[in-house]
Short mmCIF file of C-alpha atoms in Angstrom, two decimals:
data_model
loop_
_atom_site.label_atom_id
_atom_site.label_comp_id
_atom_site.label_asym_id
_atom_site.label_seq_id
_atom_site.Cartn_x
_atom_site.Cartn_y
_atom_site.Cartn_z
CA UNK A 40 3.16 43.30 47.57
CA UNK A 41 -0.03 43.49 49.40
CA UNK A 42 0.17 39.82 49.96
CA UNK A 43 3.66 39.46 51.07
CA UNK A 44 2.85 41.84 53.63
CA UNK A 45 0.42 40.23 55.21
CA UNK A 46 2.06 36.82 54.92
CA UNK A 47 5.17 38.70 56.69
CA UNK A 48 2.34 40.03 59.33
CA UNK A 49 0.78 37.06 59.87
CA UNK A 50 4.32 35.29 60.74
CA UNK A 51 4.99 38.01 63.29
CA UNK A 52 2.11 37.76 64.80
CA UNK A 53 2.08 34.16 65.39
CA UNK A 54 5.20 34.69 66.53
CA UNK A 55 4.40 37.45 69.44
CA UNK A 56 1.51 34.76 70.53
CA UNK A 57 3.80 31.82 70.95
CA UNK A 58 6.75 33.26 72.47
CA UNK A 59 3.71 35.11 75.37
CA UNK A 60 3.25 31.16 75.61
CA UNK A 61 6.46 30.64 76.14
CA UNK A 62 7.03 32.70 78.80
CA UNK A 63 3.99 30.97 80.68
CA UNK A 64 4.82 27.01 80.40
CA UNK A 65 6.79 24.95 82.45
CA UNK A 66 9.76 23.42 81.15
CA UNK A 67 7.57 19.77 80.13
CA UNK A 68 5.53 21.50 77.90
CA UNK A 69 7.98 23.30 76.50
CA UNK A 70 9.51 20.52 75.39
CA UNK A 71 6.25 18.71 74.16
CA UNK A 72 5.96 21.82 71.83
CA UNK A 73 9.90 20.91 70.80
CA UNK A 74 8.46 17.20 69.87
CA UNK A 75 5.34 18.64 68.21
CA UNK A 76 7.62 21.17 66.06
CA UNK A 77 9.75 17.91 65.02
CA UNK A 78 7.42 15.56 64.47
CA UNK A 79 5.51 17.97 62.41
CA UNK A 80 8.31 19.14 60.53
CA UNK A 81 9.17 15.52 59.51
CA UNK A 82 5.42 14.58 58.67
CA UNK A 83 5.42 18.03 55.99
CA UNK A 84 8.84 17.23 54.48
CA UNK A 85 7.66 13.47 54.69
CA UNK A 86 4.42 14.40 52.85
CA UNK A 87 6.51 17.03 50.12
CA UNK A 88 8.68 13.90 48.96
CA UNK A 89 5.67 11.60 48.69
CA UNK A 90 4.07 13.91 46.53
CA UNK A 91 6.60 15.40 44.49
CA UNK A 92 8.91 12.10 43.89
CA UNK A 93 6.23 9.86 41.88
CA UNK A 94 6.01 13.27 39.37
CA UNK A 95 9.87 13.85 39.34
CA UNK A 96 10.90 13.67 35.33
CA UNK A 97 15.04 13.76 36.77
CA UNK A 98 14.80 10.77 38.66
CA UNK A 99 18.62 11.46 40.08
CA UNK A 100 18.28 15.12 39.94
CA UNK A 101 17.28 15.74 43.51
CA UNK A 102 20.65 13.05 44.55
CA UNK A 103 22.86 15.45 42.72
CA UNK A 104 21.44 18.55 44.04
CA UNK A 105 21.94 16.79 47.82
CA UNK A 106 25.82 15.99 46.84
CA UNK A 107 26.74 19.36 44.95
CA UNK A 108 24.50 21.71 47.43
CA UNK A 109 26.08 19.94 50.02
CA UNK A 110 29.74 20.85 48.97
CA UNK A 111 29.05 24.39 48.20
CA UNK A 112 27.11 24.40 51.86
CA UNK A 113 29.78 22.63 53.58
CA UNK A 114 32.56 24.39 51.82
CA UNK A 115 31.18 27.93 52.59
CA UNK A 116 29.96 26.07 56.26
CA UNK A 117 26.85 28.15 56.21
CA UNK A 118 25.77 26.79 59.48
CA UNK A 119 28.64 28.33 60.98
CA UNK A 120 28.35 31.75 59.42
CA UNK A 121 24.18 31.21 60.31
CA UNK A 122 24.78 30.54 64.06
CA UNK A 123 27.58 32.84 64.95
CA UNK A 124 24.79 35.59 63.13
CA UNK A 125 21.78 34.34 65.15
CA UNK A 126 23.89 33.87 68.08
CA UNK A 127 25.13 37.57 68.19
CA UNK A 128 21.36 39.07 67.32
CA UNK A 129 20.05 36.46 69.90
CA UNK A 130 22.34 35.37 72.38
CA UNK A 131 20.81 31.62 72.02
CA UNK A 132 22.45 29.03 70.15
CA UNK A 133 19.66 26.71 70.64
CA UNK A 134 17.10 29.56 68.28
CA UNK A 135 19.52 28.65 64.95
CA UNK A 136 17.97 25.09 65.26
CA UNK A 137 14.40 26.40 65.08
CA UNK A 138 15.00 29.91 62.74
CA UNK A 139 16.66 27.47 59.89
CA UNK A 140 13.40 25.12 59.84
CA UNK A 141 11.24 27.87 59.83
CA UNK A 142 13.15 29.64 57.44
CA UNK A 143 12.60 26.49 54.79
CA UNK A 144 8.97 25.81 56.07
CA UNK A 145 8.25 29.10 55.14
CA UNK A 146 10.30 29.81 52.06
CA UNK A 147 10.36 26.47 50.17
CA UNK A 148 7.23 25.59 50.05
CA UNK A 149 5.19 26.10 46.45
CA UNK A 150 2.94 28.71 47.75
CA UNK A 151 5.51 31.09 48.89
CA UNK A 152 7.08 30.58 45.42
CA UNK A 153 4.03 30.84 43.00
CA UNK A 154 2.44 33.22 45.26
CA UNK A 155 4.27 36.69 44.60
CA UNK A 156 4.54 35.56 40.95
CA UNK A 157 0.46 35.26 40.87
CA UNK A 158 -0.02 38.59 42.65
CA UNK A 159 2.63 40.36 40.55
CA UNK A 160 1.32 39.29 36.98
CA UNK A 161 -2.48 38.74 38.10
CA UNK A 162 -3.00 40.73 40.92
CA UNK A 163 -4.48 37.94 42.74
CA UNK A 164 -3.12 37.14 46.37
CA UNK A 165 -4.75 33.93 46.88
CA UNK A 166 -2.34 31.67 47.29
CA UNK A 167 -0.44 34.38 49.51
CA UNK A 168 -3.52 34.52 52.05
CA UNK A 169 -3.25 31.36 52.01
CA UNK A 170 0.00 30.66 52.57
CA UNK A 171 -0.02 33.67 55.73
CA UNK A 172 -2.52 31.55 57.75
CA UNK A 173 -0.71 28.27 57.11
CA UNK A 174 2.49 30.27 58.10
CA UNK A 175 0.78 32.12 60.90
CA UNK A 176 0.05 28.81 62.63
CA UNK A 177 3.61 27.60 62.00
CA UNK A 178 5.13 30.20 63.46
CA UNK A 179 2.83 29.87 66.73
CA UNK A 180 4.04 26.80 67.49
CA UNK A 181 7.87 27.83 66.61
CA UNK A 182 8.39 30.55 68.92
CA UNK A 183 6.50 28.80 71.30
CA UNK A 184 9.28 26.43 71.62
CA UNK A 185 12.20 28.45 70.11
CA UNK A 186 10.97 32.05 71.26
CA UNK A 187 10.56 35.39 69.43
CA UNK A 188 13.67 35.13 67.47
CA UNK A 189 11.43 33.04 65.23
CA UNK A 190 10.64 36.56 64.13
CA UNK A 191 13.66 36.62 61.95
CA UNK A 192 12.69 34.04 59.76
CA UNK A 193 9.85 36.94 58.70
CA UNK A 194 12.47 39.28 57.26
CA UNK A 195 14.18 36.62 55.73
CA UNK A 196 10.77 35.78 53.99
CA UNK A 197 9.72 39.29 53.04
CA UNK A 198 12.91 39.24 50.94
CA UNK A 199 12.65 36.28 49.39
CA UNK A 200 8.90 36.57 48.02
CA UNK A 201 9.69 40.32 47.63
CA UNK A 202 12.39 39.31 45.05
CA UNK A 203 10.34 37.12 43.25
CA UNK A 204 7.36 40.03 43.09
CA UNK A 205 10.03 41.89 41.34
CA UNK A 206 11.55 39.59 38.84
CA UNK A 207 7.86 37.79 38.35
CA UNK A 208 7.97 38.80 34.70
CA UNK A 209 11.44 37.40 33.99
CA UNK A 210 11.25 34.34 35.52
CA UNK A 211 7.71 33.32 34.72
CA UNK A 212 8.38 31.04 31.57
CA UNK A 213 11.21 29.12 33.88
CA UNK A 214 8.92 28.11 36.88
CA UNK A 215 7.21 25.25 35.15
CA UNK A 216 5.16 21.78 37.30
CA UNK A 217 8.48 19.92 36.29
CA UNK A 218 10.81 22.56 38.22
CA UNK A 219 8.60 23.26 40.87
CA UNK A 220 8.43 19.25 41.83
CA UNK A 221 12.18 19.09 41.76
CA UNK A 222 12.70 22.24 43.92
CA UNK A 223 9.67 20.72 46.10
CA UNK A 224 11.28 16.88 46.26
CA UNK A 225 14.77 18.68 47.65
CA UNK A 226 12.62 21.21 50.10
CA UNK A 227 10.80 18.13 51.72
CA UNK A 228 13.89 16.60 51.91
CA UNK A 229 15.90 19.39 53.91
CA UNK A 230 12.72 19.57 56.05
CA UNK A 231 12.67 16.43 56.86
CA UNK A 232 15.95 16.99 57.93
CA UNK A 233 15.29 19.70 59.94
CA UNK A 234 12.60 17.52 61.55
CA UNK A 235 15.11 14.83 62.56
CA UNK A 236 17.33 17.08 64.03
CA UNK A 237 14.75 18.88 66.12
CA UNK A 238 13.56 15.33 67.55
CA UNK A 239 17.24 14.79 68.42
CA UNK A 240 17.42 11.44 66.43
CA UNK A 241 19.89 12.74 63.67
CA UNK A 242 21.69 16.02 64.05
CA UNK A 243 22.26 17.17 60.01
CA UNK A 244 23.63 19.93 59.42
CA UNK A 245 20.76 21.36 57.15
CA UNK A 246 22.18 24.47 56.25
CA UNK A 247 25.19 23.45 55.03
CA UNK A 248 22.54 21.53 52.44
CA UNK A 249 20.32 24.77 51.23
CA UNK A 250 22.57 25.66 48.09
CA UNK A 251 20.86 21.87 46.74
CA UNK A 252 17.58 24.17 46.11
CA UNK A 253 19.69 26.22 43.82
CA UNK A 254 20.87 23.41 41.60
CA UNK A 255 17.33 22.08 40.12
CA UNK A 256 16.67 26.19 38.54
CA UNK A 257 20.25 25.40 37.10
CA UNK A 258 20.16 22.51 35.48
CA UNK A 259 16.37 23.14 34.29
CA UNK A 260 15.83 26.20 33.57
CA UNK A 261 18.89 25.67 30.10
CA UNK A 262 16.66 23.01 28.62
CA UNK A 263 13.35 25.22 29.36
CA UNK A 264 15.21 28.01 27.75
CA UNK A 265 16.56 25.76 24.69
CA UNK A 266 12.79 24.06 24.05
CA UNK A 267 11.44 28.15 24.26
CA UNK A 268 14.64 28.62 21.42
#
Protein backbone atom coordinates (compact mmCIF):
# COMPACT_ATOMS: atom_id res chain seq x y z
CA UNK A 1 0.00 0.00 0.00
CA UNK A 2 3.13 1.93 0.27
CA UNK A 3 2.51 3.24 -3.16
CA UNK A 4 -1.04 4.20 -2.92
CA UNK A 5 -0.06 6.25 -0.14
CA UNK A 6 2.11 8.26 -1.60
CA UNK A 7 0.12 8.61 -4.82
CA UNK A 8 -2.82 9.75 -2.30
CA UNK A 9 0.04 12.21 -0.72
CA UNK A 10 1.25 13.46 -3.64
CA UNK A 11 -2.49 14.47 -4.83
CA UNK A 12 -2.95 16.36 -1.56
CA UNK A 13 -0.16 18.05 -1.77
CA UNK A 14 -0.55 19.38 -5.14
CA UNK A 15 -3.63 20.20 -4.07
CA UNK A 16 -2.64 22.51 -0.84
CA UNK A 17 -0.10 24.31 -3.51
CA UNK A 18 -2.71 25.20 -6.05
CA UNK A 19 -5.54 26.21 -4.03
CA UNK A 20 -2.42 28.82 -1.90
CA UNK A 21 -2.40 29.92 -5.74
CA UNK A 22 -5.66 30.36 -5.81
CA UNK A 23 -6.10 32.48 -3.17
CA UNK A 24 -3.33 34.87 -4.75
CA UNK A 25 -4.58 35.37 -8.58
CA UNK A 26 -6.84 37.69 -9.94
CA UNK A 27 -9.91 36.58 -11.41
CA UNK A 28 -8.10 36.48 -15.40
CA UNK A 29 -5.81 34.05 -14.41
CA UNK A 30 -7.99 32.17 -12.71
CA UNK A 31 -9.78 31.58 -15.49
CA UNK A 32 -6.71 30.95 -17.85
CA UNK A 33 -5.99 28.04 -15.36
CA UNK A 34 -9.97 27.00 -16.07
CA UNK A 35 -8.91 26.95 -20.02
CA UNK A 36 -5.60 25.21 -19.28
CA UNK A 37 -7.51 22.44 -17.06
CA UNK A 38 -9.95 22.00 -20.24
CA UNK A 39 -7.87 22.09 -22.87
CA UNK A 40 -5.64 19.68 -21.17
CA UNK A 41 -8.23 17.44 -20.16
CA UNK A 42 -9.44 17.15 -23.81
CA UNK A 43 -5.79 16.75 -25.27
CA UNK A 44 -5.32 13.41 -22.50
CA UNK A 45 -8.75 11.91 -23.26
CA UNK A 46 -8.00 12.97 -26.99
CA UNK A 47 -4.62 11.17 -26.81
CA UNK A 48 -6.31 7.83 -24.63
CA UNK A 49 -8.76 7.22 -27.70
CA UNK A 50 -6.02 7.63 -30.29
CA UNK A 51 -4.10 5.13 -28.68
CA UNK A 52 -6.38 2.67 -27.42
CA UNK A 53 -9.01 2.64 -30.52
CA UNK A 54 -6.52 1.31 -33.40
CA UNK A 55 -5.85 -1.84 -30.65
CA UNK A 56 -9.62 -2.22 -29.71
CA UNK A 57 -10.51 -6.15 -30.64
CA UNK A 58 -14.67 -5.00 -29.83
CA UNK A 59 -14.82 -2.52 -32.36
CA UNK A 60 -18.59 -1.50 -30.99
CA UNK A 61 -17.85 -2.38 -27.51
CA UNK A 62 -16.92 1.03 -26.23
CA UNK A 63 -20.60 2.41 -28.28
CA UNK A 64 -22.46 -0.01 -26.12
CA UNK A 65 -20.75 0.72 -22.97
CA UNK A 66 -21.58 4.75 -23.82
CA UNK A 67 -25.48 3.74 -24.42
CA UNK A 68 -25.96 1.13 -21.46
CA UNK A 69 -23.56 3.18 -18.87
CA UNK A 70 -25.42 5.99 -19.87
CA UNK A 71 -28.92 4.56 -18.84
CA UNK A 72 -27.82 3.11 -15.64
CA UNK A 73 -26.02 6.79 -15.04
CA UNK A 74 -28.92 8.69 -16.12
CA UNK A 75 -31.43 6.44 -14.51
CA UNK A 76 -29.69 6.52 -11.04
CA UNK A 77 -28.82 10.57 -12.18
CA UNK A 78 -25.49 10.25 -10.48
CA UNK A 79 -24.69 13.80 -11.20
CA UNK A 80 -27.42 14.78 -9.10
CA UNK A 81 -26.71 12.55 -6.15
CA UNK A 82 -22.66 13.77 -6.89
CA UNK A 83 -23.45 17.54 -6.68
CA UNK A 84 -26.02 17.76 -3.98
CA UNK A 85 -22.88 15.56 -1.97
CA UNK A 86 -20.09 17.97 -3.05
CA UNK A 87 -22.35 20.81 -2.66
CA UNK A 88 -23.17 20.07 1.07
CA UNK A 89 -19.23 19.12 1.97
CA UNK A 90 -18.31 22.26 -0.14
CA UNK A 91 -20.79 24.78 -0.44
CA UNK A 92 -19.67 25.31 -4.31
CA UNK A 93 -21.52 23.93 -7.06
CA UNK A 94 -19.02 25.06 -9.49
CA UNK A 95 -16.08 22.30 -7.49
CA UNK A 96 -18.46 19.10 -8.85
CA UNK A 97 -17.33 20.25 -12.40
CA UNK A 98 -13.63 20.00 -11.51
CA UNK A 99 -13.76 16.95 -8.55
CA UNK A 100 -15.58 14.58 -11.37
CA UNK A 101 -12.60 15.22 -13.99
CA UNK A 102 -10.15 14.75 -11.54
CA UNK A 103 -11.77 11.93 -10.14
CA UNK A 104 -11.48 10.05 -13.83
CA UNK A 105 -7.99 11.64 -14.58
CA UNK A 106 -6.88 10.09 -11.65
CA UNK A 107 -8.73 6.81 -11.42
CA UNK A 108 -9.09 5.67 -15.06
CA UNK A 109 -6.08 5.91 -16.26
CA UNK A 110 -3.87 2.41 -16.75
CA UNK A 111 -1.40 3.27 -14.15
CA UNK A 112 -3.72 3.72 -11.34
CA UNK A 113 -5.21 0.35 -12.42
CA UNK A 114 -2.08 -1.88 -12.99
CA UNK A 115 -0.31 -0.09 -10.35
CA UNK A 116 -1.72 -1.57 -6.94
CA UNK A 117 -1.99 -4.91 -8.80
CA UNK A 118 2.04 -4.69 -9.52
CA UNK A 119 2.82 -3.62 -5.94
CA UNK A 120 0.45 -6.20 -4.41
CA UNK A 121 1.76 -9.38 -6.36
CA UNK A 122 5.43 -7.95 -7.03
CA UNK A 123 6.07 -5.59 -4.53
CA UNK A 124 7.17 -3.14 -7.01
CA UNK A 125 5.60 0.49 -6.87
CA UNK A 126 6.85 1.76 -10.03
CA UNK A 127 4.20 2.50 -11.90
CA UNK A 128 2.52 3.98 -8.60
CA UNK A 129 5.51 6.61 -8.23
CA UNK A 130 4.90 7.22 -11.28
CA UNK A 131 1.57 7.73 -11.51
CA UNK A 132 1.82 10.17 -7.91
CA UNK A 133 4.00 12.74 -9.78
CA UNK A 134 1.86 12.69 -12.93
CA UNK A 135 -1.13 13.06 -10.45
CA UNK A 136 0.67 15.51 -8.22
CA UNK A 137 0.97 17.93 -11.13
CA UNK A 138 -2.68 17.37 -12.09
CA UNK A 139 -3.95 18.15 -9.11
CA UNK A 140 -1.81 21.55 -8.95
CA UNK A 141 -3.38 22.86 -11.65
CA UNK A 142 -7.05 21.57 -10.45
CA UNK A 143 -7.35 23.22 -7.26
CA UNK A 144 -5.74 26.02 -8.64
CA UNK A 145 -8.77 26.67 -10.59
CA UNK A 146 -11.40 24.60 -8.67
CA UNK A 147 -9.82 25.04 -5.04
CA UNK A 148 -8.99 22.57 -2.23
CA UNK A 149 -12.03 20.54 -2.59
CA UNK A 150 -9.95 18.92 -5.33
CA UNK A 151 -8.75 17.15 -2.22
CA UNK A 152 -11.67 14.84 -2.34
CA UNK A 153 -10.91 13.30 -5.41
CA UNK A 154 -7.74 11.82 -3.11
CA UNK A 155 -10.03 9.77 -0.88
CA UNK A 156 -11.97 8.74 -3.63
CA UNK A 157 -8.61 7.41 -5.16
CA UNK A 158 -7.15 5.81 -2.05
CA UNK A 159 -10.25 3.59 -2.24
CA UNK A 160 -10.26 2.71 -5.47
CA UNK A 161 -6.46 1.53 -5.86
CA UNK A 162 -6.82 0.32 -2.22
CA UNK A 163 -9.52 -2.15 -3.49
CA UNK A 164 -7.66 -3.32 -6.21
CA UNK A 165 -4.37 -3.93 -3.72
CA UNK A 166 -6.77 -6.18 -2.02
CA UNK A 167 -8.43 -8.22 -4.64
CA UNK A 168 -4.95 -8.11 -6.86
CA UNK A 169 -4.83 -11.88 -6.66
CA UNK A 170 -8.40 -12.49 -7.83
CA UNK A 171 -8.60 -10.33 -10.48
CA UNK A 172 -5.17 -10.70 -12.01
CA UNK A 173 -5.97 -13.34 -14.83
CA UNK A 174 -9.08 -10.83 -15.92
CA UNK A 175 -7.01 -7.56 -16.48
CA UNK A 176 -5.58 -8.56 -19.80
CA UNK A 177 -3.99 -5.60 -22.91
CA UNK A 178 -7.47 -6.39 -24.61
CA UNK A 179 -9.55 -5.19 -21.39
CA UNK A 180 -7.37 -2.63 -20.36
CA UNK A 181 -7.68 -0.84 -24.07
CA UNK A 182 -11.42 -1.09 -23.86
CA UNK A 183 -11.66 0.32 -20.28
CA UNK A 184 -8.90 2.94 -21.59
CA UNK A 185 -10.92 3.82 -25.13
CA UNK A 186 -14.24 4.59 -22.74
CA UNK A 187 -11.91 6.58 -19.97
CA UNK A 188 -10.50 8.91 -22.79
CA UNK A 189 -13.75 9.24 -23.92
CA UNK A 190 -15.50 10.49 -20.58
CA UNK A 191 -12.40 12.72 -20.26
CA UNK A 192 -12.72 14.18 -23.14
CA UNK A 193 -15.95 14.91 -22.04
CA UNK A 194 -15.07 16.35 -19.05
CA UNK A 195 -12.70 18.53 -21.08
CA UNK A 196 -15.52 19.94 -23.23
CA UNK A 197 -17.53 20.77 -20.51
CA UNK A 198 -14.85 22.58 -18.56
CA UNK A 199 -14.10 24.79 -21.82
CA UNK A 200 -17.85 25.54 -21.79
CA UNK A 201 -18.33 24.29 -25.45
CA UNK A 202 -20.54 21.18 -24.54
CA UNK A 203 -21.98 20.76 -21.10
CA UNK A 204 -22.28 16.55 -20.79
CA UNK A 205 -23.31 15.31 -18.10
CA UNK A 206 -20.23 12.96 -17.48
CA UNK A 207 -21.27 11.35 -14.52
CA UNK A 208 -24.33 10.20 -15.47
CA UNK A 209 -21.82 8.22 -18.16
CA UNK A 210 -19.21 6.48 -15.49
CA UNK A 211 -21.23 3.11 -15.08
CA UNK A 212 -19.90 2.68 -19.23
CA UNK A 213 -16.37 1.77 -17.45
CA UNK A 214 -18.17 -1.02 -15.75
CA UNK A 215 -19.57 -2.66 -18.84
CA UNK A 216 -16.14 -3.62 -20.80
CA UNK A 217 -14.99 -5.99 -17.21
CA UNK A 218 -18.58 -7.43 -17.94
CA UNK A 219 -18.75 -8.40 -21.09
CA UNK A 220 -14.88 -9.47 -21.12
CA UNK A 221 -13.98 -10.79 -18.36
CA UNK A 222 -16.95 -14.24 -19.32
CA UNK A 223 -14.98 -14.99 -22.44
CA UNK A 224 -11.47 -14.55 -20.46
CA UNK A 225 -12.95 -16.81 -17.91
CA UNK A 226 -14.44 -19.41 -20.62
CA UNK A 227 -10.86 -19.46 -22.79
CA UNK A 228 -9.08 -20.03 -18.90
CA UNK A 229 -12.11 -23.08 -18.74
Amino acid sequence: MLGTIANTGAILTGCVVGSTLKKGIGEKYKTVMMDSMGLAATALGINSIAEAMPESQYHVLFIVSLALGGLIGTGLDLEAVFDRAVGRISGSSELSKGLSTAILLFCAGTLSILGPMQSALLGDNTFLYTNAVLDGITSTVLSSAFGFGIAIAAAVLFCWQGSIYLLASVIEPFITDALMTEISLVGGILILSSGLGILGIKQIRTLNLLPALLVPPVVIAPLIAVGMG
